[in-house]
Rosetta silent file (secondary structure, phi, psi, omega in degrees, C-alpha in Angstrom):
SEQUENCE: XXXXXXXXXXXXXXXXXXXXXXXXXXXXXXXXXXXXXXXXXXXXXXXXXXXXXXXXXXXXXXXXXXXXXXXXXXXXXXXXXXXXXXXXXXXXXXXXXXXXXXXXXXXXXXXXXX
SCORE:     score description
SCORE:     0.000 S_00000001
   1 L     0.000  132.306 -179.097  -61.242   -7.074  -34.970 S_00000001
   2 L  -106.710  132.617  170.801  -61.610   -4.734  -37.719 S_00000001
   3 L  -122.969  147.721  178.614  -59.870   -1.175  -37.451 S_00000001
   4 L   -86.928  113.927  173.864  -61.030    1.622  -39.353 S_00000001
   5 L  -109.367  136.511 -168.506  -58.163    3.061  -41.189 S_00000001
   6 L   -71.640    6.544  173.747  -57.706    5.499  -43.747 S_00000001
   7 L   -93.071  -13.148  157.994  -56.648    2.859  -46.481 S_00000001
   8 L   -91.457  -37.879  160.701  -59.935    1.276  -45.819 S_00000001
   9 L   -91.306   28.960  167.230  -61.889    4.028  -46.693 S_00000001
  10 L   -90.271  -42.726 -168.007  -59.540    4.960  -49.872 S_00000001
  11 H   -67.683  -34.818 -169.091  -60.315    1.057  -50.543 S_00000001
  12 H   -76.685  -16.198  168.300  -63.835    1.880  -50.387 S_00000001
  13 H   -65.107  -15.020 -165.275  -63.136    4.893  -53.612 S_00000001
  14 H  -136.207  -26.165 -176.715  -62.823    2.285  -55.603 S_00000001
  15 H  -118.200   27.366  142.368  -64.734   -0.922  -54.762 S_00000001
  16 L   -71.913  -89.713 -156.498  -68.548    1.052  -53.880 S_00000001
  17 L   -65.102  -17.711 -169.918  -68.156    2.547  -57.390 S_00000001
  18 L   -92.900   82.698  173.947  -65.795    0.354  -59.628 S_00000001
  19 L   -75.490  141.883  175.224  -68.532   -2.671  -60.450 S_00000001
  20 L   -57.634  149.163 -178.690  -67.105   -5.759  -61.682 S_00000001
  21 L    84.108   30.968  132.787  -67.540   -5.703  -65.320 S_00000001
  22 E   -62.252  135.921 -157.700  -66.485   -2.434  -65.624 S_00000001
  23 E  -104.348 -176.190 -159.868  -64.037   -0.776  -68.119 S_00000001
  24 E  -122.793   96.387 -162.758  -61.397    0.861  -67.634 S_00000001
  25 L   -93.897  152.896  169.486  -60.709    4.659  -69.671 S_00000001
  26 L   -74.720 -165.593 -118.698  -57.432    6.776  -70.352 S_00000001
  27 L   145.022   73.374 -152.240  -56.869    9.263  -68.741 S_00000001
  28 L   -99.494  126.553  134.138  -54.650   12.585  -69.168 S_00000001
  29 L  -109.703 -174.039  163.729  -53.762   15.184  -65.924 S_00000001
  30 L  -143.893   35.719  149.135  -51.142   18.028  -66.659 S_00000001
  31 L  -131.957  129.030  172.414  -50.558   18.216  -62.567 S_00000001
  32 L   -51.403  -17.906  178.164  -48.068   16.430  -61.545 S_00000001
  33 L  -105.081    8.624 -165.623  -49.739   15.698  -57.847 S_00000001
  34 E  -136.291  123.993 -178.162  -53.186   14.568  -58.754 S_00000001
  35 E  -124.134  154.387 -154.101  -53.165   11.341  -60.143 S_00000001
  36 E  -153.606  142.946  176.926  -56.737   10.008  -61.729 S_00000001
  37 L  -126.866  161.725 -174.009  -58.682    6.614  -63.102 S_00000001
  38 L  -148.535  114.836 -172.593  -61.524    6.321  -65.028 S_00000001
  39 E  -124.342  146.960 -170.236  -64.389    3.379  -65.318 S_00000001
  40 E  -116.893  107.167  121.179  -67.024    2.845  -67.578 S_00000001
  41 E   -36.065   95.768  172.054  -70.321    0.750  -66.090 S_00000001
  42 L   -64.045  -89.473 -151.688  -71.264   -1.242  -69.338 S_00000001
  43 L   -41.227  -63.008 -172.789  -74.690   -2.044  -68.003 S_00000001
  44 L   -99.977   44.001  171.668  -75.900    1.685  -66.709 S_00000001
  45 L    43.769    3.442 -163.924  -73.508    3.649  -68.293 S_00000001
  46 L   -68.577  156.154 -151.740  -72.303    5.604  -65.194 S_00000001
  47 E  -124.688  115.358  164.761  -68.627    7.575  -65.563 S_00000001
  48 E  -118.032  140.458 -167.302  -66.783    6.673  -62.150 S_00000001
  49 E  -144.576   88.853 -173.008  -63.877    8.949  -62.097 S_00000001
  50 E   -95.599  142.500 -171.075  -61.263    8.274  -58.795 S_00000001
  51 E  -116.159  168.080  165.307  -59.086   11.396  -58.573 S_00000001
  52 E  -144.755  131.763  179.166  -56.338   11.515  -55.902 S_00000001
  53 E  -110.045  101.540  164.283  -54.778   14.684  -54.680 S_00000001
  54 L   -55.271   -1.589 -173.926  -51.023   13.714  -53.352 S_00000001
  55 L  -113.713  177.993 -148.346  -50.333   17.029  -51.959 S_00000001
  56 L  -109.153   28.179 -169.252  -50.805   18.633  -48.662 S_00000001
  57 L  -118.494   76.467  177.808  -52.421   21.778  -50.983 S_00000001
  58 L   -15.241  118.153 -166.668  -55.891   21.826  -52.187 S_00000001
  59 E  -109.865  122.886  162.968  -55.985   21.026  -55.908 S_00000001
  60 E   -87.643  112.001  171.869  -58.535   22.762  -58.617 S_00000001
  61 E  -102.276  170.502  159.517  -59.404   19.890  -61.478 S_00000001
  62 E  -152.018  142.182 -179.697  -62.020   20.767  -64.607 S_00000001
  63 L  -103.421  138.168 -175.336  -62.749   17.775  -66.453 S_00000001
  64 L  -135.786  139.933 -156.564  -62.721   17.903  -70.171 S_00000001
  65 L    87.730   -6.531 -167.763  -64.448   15.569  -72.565 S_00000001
  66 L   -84.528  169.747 -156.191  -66.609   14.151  -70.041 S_00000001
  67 L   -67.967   92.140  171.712  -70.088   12.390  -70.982 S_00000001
  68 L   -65.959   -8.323  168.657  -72.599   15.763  -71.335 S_00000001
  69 L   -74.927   -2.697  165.900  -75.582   12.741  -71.536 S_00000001
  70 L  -106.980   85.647 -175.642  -74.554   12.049  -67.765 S_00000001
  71 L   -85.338    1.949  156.652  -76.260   15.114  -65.789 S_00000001
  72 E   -74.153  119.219 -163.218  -75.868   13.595  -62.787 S_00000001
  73 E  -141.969  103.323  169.437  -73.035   14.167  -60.490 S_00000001
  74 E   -91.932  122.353  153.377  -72.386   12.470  -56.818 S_00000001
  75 E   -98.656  143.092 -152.202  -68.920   13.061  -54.851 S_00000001
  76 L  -112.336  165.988  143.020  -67.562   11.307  -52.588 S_00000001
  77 L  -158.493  148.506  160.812  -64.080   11.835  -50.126 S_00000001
  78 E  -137.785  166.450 -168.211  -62.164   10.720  -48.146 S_00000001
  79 L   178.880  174.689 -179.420  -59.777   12.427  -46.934 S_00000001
  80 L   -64.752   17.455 -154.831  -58.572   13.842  -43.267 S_00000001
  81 L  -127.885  -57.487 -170.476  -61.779   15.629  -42.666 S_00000001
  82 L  -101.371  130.238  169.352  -63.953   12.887  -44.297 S_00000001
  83 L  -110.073  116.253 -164.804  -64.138    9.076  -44.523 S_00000001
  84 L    21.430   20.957 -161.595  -65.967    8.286  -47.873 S_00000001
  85 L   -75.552  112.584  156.145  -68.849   11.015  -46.927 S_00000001
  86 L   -19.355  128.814  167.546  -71.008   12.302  -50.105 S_00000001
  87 L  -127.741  -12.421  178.148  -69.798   15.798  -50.203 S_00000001
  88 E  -141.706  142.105 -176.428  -71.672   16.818  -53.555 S_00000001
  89 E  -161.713   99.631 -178.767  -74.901   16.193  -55.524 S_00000001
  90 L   161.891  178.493  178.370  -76.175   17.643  -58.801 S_00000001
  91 L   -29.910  128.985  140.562  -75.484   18.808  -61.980 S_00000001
  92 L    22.941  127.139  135.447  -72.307   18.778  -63.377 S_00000001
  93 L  -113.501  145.967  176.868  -69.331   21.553  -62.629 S_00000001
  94 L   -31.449  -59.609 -177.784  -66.821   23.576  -64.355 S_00000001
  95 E  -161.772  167.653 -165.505  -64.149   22.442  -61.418 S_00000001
  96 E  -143.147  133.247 -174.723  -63.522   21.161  -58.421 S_00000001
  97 E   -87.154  127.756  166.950  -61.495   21.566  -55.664 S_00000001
  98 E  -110.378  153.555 -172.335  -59.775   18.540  -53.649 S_00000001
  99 L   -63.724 -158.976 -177.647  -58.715   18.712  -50.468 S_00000001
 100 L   -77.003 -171.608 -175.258  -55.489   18.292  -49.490 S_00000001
 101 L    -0.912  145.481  158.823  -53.611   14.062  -49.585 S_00000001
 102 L   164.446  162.886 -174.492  -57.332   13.022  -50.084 S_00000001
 103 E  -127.919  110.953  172.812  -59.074   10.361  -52.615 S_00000001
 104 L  -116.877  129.045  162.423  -62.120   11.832  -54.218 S_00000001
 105 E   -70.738   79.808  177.143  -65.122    9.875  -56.258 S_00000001
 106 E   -79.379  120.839  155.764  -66.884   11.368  -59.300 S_00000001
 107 E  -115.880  108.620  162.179  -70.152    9.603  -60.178 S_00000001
 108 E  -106.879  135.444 -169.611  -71.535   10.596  -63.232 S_00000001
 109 E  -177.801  170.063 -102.751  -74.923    8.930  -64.453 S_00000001
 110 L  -121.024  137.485  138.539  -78.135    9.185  -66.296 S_00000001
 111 L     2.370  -48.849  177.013  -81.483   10.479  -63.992 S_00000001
 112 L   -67.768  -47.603 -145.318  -82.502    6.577  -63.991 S_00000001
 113 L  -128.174   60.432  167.239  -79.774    5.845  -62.448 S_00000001
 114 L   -74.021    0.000    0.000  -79.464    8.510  -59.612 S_00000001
């Protein structure tokens, strides 16, 4: 018996989007509660970016530096409201809010490979 738990869909932030043969990017916050990885998809080029917001406070990120040749942008969460449900899809934004304790997915990638 499989139970659905919220450490399986947190497991699922990272191994939907994180393909093997992917690399692995730095990665600077300046907030101490939001902690954040970054993967590179050699083959399609796609920017997976898992953010995590430890606090029980909605957290505003803006991403800086990221790949302006990737105008695509799907998000993902999970979080107590959500279990790994798409919550956004289009172009690029300035910032983004996460909910509160929650594990959110940026996928950025090329038109082809929306």
């Amino acid at each position: 018996k499989i139970e659905e738990t919220k450490r399986l869909w947190t497991l699922g932030n990272y191994s939907r989007f994180v393909r093997p043969g992917a690399v692995r990017l730095e990665v600077e916050t300046d907030n101490e509660v939001v902690r954040a990885s970054a993967y590179r998809n050699a083959t399609s080029g796609t920017l997976t970016l898992v953010v995590i917001n430890n606090s029980v406070d909605p957290q505003v990120v803006t991403f800086a530096d990221v790949d302006t040749n990737l105008p695509v942008l799907n998000v993902y969460e999970t979080s107590a409201a959500q279990n790994l449900a798409p919550v956004y899809s289009g172009a690029a934004q300035a910032t983004y809010t996460l909910a509160p304790t929650s594990v959110t997915t940026f996928v950025f990638q090329t038109d082809e490979g929306a």
